[in-house]
mmCIF file of C-alpha atoms (C1' of nucleotides) in Angstrom:
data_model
loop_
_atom_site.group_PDB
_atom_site.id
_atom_site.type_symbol
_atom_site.label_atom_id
_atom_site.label_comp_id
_atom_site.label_asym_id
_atom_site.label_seq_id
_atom_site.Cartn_x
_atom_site.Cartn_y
_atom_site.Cartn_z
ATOM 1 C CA UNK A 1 22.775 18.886 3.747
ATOM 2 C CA UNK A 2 24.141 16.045 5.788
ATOM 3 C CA UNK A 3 22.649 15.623 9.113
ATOM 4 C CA UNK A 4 24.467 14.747 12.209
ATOM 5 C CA UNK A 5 23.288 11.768 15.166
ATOM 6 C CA UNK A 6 22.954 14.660 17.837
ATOM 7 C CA UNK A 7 20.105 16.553 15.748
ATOM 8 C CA UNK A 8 18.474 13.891 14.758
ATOM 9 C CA UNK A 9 18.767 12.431 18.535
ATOM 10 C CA UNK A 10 17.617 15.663 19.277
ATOM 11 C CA UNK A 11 14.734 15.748 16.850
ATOM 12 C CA UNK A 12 13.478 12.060 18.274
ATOM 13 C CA UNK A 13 13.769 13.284 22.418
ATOM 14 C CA UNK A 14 11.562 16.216 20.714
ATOM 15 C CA UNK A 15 9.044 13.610 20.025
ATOM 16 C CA UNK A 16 9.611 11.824 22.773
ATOM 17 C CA UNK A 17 10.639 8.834 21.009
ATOM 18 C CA UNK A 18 14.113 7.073 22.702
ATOM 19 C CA UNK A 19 17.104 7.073 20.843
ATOM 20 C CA UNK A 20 18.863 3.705 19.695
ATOM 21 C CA UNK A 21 21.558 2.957 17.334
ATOM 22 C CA UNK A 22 19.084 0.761 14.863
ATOM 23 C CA UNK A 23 16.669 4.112 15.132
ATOM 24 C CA UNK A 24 19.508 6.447 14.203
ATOM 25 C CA UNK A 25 20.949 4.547 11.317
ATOM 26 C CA UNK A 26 16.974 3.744 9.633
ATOM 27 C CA UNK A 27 16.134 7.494 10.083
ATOM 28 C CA UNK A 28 19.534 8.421 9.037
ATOM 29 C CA UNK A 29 18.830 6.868 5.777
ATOM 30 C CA UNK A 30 15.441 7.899 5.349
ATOM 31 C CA UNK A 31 17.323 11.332 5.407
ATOM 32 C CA UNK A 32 19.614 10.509 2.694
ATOM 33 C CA UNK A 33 16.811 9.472 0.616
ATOM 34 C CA UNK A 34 15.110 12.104 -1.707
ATOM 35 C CA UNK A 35 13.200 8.430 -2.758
ATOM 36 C CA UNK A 36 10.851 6.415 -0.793
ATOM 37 C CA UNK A 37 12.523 3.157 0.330
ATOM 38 C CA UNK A 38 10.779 -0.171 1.121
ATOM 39 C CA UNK A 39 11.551 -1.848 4.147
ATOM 40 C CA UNK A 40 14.205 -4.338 2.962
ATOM 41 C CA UNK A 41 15.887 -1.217 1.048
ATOM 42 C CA UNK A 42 15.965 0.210 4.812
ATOM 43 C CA UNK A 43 17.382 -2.592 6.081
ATOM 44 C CA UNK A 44 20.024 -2.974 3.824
ATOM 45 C CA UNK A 45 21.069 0.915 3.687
ATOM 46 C CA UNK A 46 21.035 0.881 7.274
ATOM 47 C CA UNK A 47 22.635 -2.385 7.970
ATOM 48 C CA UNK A 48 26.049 -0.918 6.856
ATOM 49 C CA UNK A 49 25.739 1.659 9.510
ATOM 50 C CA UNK A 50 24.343 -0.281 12.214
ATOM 51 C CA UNK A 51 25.584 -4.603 12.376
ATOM 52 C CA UNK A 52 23.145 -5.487 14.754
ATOM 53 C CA UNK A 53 19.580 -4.799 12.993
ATOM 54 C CA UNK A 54 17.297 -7.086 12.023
ATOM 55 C CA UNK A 55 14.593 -6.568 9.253
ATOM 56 C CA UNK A 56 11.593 -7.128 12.078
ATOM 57 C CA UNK A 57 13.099 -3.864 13.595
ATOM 58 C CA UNK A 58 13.115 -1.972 10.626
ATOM 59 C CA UNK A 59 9.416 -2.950 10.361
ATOM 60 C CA UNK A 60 8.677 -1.889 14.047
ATOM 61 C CA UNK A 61 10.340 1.200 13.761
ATOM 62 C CA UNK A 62 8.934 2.796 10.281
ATOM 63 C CA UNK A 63 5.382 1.384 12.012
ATOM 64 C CA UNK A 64 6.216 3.302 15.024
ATOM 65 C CA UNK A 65 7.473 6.284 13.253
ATOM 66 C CA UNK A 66 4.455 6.322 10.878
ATOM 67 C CA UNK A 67 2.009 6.713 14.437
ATOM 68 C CA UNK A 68 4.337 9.693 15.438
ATOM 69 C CA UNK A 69 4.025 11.220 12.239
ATOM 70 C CA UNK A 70 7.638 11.263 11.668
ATOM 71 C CA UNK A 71 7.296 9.003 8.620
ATOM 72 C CA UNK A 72 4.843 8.256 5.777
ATOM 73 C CA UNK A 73 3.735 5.422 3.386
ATOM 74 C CA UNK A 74 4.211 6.787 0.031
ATOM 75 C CA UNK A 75 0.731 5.768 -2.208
ATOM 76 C CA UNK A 76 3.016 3.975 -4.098
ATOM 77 C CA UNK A 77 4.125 0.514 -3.909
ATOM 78 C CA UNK A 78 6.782 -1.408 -5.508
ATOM 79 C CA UNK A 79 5.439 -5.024 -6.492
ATOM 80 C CA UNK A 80 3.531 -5.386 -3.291
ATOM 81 C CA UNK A 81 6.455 -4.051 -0.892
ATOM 82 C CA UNK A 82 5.021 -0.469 1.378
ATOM 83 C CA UNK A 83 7.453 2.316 0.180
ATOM 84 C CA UNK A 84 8.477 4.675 3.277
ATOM 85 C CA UNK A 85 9.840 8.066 3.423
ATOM 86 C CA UNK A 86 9.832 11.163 5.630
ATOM 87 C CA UNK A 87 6.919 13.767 6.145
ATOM 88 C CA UNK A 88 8.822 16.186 4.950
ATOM 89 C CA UNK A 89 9.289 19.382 7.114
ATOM 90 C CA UNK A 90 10.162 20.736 4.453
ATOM 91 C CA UNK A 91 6.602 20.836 2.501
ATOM 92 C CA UNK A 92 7.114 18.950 -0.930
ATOM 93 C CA UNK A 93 5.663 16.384 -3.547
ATOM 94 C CA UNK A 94 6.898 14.019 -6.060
ATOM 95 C CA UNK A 95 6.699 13.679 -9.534
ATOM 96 C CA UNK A 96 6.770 10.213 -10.739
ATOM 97 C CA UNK A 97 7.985 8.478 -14.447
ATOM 98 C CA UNK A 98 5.068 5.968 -14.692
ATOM 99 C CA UNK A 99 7.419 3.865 -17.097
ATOM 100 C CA UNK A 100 10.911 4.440 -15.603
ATOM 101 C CA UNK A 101 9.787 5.098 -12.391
ATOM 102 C CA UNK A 102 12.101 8.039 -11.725
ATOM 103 C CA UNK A 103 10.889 10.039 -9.033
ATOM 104 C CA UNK A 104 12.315 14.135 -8.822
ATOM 105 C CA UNK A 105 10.972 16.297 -6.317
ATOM 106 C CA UNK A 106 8.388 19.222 -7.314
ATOM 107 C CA UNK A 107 9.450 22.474 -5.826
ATOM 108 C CA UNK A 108 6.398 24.643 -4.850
ATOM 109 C CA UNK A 109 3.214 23.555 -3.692
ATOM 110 C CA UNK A 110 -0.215 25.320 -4.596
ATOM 111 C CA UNK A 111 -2.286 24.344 -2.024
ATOM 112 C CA UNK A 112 -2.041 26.236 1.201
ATOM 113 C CA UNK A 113 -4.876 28.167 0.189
ATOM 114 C CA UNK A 114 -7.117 25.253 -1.005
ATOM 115 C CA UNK A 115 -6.481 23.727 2.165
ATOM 116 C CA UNK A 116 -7.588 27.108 3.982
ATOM 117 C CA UNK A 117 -10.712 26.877 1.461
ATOM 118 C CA UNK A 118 -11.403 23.199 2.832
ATOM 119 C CA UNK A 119 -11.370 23.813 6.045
ATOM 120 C CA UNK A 120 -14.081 26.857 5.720
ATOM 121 C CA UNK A 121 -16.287 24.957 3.810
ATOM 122 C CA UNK A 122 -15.902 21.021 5.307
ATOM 123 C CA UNK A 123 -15.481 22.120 8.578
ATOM 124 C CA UNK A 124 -12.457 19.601 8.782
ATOM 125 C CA UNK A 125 -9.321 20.182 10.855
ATOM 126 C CA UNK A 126 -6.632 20.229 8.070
ATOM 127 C CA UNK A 127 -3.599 18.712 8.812
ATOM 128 C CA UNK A 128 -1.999 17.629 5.700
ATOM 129 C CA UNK A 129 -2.111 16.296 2.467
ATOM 130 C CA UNK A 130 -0.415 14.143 -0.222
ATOM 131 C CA UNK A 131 0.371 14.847 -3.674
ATOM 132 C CA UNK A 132 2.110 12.751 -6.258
ATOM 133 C CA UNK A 133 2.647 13.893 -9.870
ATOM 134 C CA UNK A 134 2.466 11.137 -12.650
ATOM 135 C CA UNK A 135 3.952 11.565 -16.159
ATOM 136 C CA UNK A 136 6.451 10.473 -18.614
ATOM 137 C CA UNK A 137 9.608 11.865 -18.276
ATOM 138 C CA UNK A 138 11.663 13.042 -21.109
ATOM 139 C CA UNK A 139 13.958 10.417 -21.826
ATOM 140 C CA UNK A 140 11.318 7.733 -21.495
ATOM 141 C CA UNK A 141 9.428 10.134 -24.291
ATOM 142 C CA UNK A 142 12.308 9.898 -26.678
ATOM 143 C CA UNK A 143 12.787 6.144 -26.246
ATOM 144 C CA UNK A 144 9.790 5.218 -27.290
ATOM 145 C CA UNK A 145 6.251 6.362 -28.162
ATOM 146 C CA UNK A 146 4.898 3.118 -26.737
ATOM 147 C CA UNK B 1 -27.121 7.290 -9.914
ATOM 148 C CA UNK B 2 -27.203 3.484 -10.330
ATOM 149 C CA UNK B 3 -25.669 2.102 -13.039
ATOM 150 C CA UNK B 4 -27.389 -0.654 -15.300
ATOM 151 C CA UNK B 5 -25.888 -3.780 -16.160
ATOM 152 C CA UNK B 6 -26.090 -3.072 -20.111
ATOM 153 C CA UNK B 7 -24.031 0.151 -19.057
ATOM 154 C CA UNK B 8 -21.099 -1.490 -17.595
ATOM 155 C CA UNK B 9 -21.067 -4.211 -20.362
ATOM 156 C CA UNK B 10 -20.532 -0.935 -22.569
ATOM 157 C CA UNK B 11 -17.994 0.298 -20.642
ATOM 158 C CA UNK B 12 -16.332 -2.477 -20.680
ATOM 159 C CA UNK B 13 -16.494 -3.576 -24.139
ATOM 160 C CA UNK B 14 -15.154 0.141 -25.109
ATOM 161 C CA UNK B 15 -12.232 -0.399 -23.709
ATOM 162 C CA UNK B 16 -11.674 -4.242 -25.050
ATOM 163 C CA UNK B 17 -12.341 -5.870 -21.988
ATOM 164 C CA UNK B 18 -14.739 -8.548 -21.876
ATOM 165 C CA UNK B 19 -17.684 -9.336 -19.694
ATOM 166 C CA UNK B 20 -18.100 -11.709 -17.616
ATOM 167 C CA UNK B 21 -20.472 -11.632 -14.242
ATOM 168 C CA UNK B 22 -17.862 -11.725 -11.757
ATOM 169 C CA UNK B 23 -16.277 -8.662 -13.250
ATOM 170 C CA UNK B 24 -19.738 -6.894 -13.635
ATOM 171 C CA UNK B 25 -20.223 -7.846 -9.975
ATOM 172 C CA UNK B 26 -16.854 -6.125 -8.850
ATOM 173 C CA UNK B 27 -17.136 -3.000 -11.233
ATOM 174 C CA UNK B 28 -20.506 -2.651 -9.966
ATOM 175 C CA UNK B 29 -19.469 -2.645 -5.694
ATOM 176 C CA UNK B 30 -16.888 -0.323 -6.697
ATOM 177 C CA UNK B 31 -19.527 2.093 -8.979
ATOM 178 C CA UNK B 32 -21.549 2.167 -5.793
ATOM 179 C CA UNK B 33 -19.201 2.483 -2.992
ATOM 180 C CA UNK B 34 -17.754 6.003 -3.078
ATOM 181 C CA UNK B 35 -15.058 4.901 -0.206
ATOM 182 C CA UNK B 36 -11.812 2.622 -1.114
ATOM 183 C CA UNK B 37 -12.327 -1.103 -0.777
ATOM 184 C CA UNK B 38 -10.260 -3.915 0.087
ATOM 185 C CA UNK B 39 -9.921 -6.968 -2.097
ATOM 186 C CA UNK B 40 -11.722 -9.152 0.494
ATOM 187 C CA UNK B 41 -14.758 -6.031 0.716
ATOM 188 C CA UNK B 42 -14.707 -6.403 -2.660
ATOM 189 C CA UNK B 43 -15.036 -10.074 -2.826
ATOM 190 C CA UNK B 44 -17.642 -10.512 0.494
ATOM 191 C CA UNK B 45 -19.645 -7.628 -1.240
ATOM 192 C CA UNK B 46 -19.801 -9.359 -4.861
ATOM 193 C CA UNK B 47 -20.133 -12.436 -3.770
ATOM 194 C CA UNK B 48 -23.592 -11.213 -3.033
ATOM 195 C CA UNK B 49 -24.459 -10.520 -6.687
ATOM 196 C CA UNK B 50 -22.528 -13.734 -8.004
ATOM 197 C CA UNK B 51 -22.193 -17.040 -6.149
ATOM 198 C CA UNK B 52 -19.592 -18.174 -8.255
ATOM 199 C CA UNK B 53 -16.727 -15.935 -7.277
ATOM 200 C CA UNK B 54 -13.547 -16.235 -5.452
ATOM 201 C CA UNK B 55 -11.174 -14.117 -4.516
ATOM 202 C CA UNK B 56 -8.172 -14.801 -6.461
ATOM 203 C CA UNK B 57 -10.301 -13.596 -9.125
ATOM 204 C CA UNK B 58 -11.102 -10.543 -7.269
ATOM 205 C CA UNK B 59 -7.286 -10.018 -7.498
ATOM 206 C CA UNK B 60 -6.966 -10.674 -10.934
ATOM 207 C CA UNK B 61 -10.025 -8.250 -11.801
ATOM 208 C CA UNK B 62 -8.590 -5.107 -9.593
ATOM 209 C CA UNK B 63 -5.343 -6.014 -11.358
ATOM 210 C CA UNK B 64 -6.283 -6.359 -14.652
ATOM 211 C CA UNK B 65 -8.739 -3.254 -13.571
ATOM 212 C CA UNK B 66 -5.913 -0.948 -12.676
ATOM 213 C CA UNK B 67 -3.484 -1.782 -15.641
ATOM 214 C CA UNK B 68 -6.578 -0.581 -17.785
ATOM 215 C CA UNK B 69 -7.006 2.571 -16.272
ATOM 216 C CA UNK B 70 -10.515 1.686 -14.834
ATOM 217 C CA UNK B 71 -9.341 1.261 -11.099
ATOM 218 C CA UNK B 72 -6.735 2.945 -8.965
ATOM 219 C CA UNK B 73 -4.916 1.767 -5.660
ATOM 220 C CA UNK B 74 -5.613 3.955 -3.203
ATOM 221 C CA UNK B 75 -2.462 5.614 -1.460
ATOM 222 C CA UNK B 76 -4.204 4.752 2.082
ATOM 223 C CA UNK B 77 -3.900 1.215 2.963
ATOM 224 C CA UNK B 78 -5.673 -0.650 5.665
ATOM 225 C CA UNK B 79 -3.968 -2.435 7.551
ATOM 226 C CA UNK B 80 -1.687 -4.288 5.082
ATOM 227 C CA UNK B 81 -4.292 -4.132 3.014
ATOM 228 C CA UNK B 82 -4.649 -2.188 -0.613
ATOM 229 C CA UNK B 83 -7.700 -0.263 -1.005
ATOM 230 C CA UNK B 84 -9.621 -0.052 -4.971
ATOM 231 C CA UNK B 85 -11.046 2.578 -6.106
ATOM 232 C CA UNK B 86 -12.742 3.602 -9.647
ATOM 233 C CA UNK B 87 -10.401 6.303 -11.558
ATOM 234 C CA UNK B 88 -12.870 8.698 -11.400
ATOM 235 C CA UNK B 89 -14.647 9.605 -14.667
ATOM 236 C CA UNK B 90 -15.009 13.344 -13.143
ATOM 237 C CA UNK B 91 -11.710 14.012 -11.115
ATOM 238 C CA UNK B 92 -12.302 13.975 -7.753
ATOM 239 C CA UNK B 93 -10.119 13.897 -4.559
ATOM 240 C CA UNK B 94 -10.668 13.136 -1.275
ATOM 241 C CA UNK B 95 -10.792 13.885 2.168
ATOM 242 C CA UNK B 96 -10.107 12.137 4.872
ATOM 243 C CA UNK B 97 -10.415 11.932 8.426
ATOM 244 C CA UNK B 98 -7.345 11.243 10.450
ATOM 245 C CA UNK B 99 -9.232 10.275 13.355
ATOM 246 C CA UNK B 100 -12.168 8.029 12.170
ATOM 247 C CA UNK B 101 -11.398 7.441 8.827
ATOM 248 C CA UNK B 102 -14.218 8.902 7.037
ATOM 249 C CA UNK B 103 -13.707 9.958 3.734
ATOM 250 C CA UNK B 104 -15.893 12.691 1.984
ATOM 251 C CA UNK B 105 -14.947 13.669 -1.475
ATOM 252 C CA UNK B 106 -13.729 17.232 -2.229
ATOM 253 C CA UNK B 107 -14.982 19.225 -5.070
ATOM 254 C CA UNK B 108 -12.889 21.695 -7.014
ATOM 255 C CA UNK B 109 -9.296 20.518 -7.579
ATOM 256 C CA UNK B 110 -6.765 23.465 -8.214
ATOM 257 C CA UNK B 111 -4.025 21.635 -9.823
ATOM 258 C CA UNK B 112 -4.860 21.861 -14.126
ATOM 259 C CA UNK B 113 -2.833 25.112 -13.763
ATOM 260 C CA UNK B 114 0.003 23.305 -11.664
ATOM 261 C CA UNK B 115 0.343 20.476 -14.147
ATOM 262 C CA UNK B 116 1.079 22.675 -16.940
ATOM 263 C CA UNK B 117 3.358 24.724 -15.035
ATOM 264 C CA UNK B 118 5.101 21.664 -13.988
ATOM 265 C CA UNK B 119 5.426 20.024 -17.756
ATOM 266 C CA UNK B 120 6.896 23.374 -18.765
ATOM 267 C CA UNK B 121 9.413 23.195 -16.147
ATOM 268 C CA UNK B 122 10.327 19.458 -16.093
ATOM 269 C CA UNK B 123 9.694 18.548 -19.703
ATOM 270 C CA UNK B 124 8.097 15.748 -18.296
ATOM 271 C CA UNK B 125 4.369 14.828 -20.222
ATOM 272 C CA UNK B 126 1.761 15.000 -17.291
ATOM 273 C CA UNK B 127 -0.549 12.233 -17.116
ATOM 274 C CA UNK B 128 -2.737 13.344 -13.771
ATOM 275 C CA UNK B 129 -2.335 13.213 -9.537
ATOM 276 C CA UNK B 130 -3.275 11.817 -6.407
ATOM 277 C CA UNK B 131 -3.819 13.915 -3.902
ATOM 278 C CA UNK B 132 -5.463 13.355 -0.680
ATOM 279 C CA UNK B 133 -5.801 15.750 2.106
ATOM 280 C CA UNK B 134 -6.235 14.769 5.751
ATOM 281 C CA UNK B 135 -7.403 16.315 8.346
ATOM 282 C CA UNK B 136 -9.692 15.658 11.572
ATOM 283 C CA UNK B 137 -13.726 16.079 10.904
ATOM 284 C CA UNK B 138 -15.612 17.966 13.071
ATOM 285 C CA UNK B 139 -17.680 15.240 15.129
ATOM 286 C CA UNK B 140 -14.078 13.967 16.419
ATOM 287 C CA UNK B 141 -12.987 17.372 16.711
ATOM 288 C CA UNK B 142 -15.679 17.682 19.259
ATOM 289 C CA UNK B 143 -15.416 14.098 20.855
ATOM 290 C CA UNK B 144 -12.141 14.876 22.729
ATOM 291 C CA UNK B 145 -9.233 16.947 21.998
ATOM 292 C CA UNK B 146 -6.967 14.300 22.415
ATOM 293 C "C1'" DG C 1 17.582 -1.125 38.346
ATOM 294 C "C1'" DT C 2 13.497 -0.775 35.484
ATOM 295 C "C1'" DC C 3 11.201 -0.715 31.487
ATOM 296 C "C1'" DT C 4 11.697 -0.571 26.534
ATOM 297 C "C1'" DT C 5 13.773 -2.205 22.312
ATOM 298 C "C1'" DT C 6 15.867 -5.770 19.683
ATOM 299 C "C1'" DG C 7 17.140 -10.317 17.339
ATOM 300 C "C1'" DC C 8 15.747 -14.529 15.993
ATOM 301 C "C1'" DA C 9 12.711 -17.765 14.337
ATOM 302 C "C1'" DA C 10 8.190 -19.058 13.847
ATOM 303 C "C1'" DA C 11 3.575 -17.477 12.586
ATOM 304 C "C1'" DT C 12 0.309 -14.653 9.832
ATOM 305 C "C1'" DC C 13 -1.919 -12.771 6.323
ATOM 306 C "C1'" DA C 14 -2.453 -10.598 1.890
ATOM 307 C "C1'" DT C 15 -1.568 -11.610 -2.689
ATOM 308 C "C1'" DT C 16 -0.089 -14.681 -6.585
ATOM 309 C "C1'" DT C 17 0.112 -18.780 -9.335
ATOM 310 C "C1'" DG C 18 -0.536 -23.649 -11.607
ATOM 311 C "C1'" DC C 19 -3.681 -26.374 -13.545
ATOM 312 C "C1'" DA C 20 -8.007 -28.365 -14.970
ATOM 313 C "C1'" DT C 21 -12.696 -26.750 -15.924
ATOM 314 C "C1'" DG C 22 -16.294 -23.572 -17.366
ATOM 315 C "C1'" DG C 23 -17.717 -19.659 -20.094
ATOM 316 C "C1'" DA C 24 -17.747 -15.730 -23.563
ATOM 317 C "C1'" DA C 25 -17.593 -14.486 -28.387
ATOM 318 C "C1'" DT D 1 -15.003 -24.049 -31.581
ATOM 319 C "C1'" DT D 2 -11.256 -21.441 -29.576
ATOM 320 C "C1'" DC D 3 -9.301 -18.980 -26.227
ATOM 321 C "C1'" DC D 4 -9.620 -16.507 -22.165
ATOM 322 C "C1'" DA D 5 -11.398 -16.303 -17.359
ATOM 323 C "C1'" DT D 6 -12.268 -18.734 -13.178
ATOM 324 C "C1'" DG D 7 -12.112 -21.856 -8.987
ATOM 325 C "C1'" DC D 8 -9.507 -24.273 -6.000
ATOM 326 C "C1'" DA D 9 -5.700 -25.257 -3.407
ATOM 327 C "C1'" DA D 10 -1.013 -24.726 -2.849
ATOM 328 C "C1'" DA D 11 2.933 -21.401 -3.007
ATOM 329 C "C1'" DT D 12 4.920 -17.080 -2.196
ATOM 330 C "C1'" DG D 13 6.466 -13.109 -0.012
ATOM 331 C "C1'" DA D 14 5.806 -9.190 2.903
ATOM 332 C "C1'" DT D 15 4.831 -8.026 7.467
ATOM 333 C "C1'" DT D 16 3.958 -9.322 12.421
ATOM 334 C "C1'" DT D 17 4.688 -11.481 16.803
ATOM 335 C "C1'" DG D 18 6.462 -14.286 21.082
ATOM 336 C "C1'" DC D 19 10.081 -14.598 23.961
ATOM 337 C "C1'" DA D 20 14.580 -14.174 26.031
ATOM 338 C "C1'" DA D 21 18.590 -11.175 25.928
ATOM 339 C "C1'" DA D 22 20.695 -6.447 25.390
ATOM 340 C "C1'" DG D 23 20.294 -1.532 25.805
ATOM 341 C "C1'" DA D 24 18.553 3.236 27.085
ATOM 342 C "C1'" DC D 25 17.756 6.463 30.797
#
DNA sequence: GTCTTTGCAAATCATTTGCATGGAA
DNA sequence: TTCCATGCAAATGATTTGCAAAGAC
């Protein structure tokens, strides 16, 4: 499921959002990632693909790609770093370890009707949502009761 | 629905925390605000109720607050800023307007069914969500379609 | 060529922490 | 009395910003 530069040049111009090298390689990543990343993990990823970016930049861009919609903040954060990741297209949630922290994707979603059900009775414009999932995984469960 | 101060000392004691004013102060602006808060909100909105306050405590509370279970980070953030919430007692989500920011809380939530479904599937041991759904309200609808 | 994006370094701003004092049980 | 919680001020660390140079279209 890799992605190539030209789609996802394509899928910026869509947007109307220019195309740079320090752009390709942070989204790039953000691709790769089925985690959310903070912005120094960004940098760092990204940095091997693309010498010339600075950390600033990776800041500017996530902010910038958070406006367009093309990004979100996950609600979590890691000590008191913003963790980023993709909207996904692709409609999906997380399910979280709250000791281990291991996050694994959630496959279907339940809410498409709820949200229809909002929108009759609020009145509201639906747009979106966020989910997260918090539990214990299994291995954490065996380690320890805690 | 206001809540007395004998109330929150209860609450508090019940779950071994001790009282002292500037925590009854900041338990108390969160019990009446029904919309996230900042730590400085928090602390200008206290500080009211209890001269003697500052707001490295106010950190310290929300912190000690949300390793308890009482409070919850919000998975909006203003500005750079976390938002506080109570854990609601009765679960609640919210939602909230893309636009203006209003935030009106949602009624039924859909997801008991989901969780088991999901423990099944993942062995994982479900502890509860977040889930926030956005969307535009109606008065911004109307103001322009932008 | 023109306007936008970036790098760098300095500036900000939220959050955290050390230490001496005040307060709860 | 005995710790734990707090205030204050200083430290930290993430994020932002100004400005000149490099890059996209």
């Amino acid at each position: 499921m890799d992605v190539t530069e030209a789609t996802l040049r394509q899928a910026l111009a869509g947007k109307g959002i220019k195309s740079t090298k320090q752009r390709l390689a942070v989204l790039g990543e953000l691709e790769k990632s089925d985690a959310p990343l903070t912005a120094e993990d960004l940098f760092m990823k990204a940095h091997a693909q693309c010498e010339t970016l600075s950390l600033s930049t990776v800041y500017r861009i996530v902010d910038m790609l958070c406006e367009k919609g093309v990004v979100m903040r996950s609600g979590l954060m890691e000590g008191g770093r913003s963790l980023f990741e993709l909207t996904p297209v692709v409609h999906r949630h997380n399910l979280i370890c709250v000791r281990c922290h291991k996050i694994i994707p959630l496959e279907d979603c339940p809410l498409s009707q709820y949200e229809s059900d909002i929108a009759k009775s609020t009145g509201y414009n639906i747009s979106g949502h966020k989910l997260e999932v918090y539990g214990v995984c299994p291995k954490c469960s065996k380690d320890r009761g805690h």
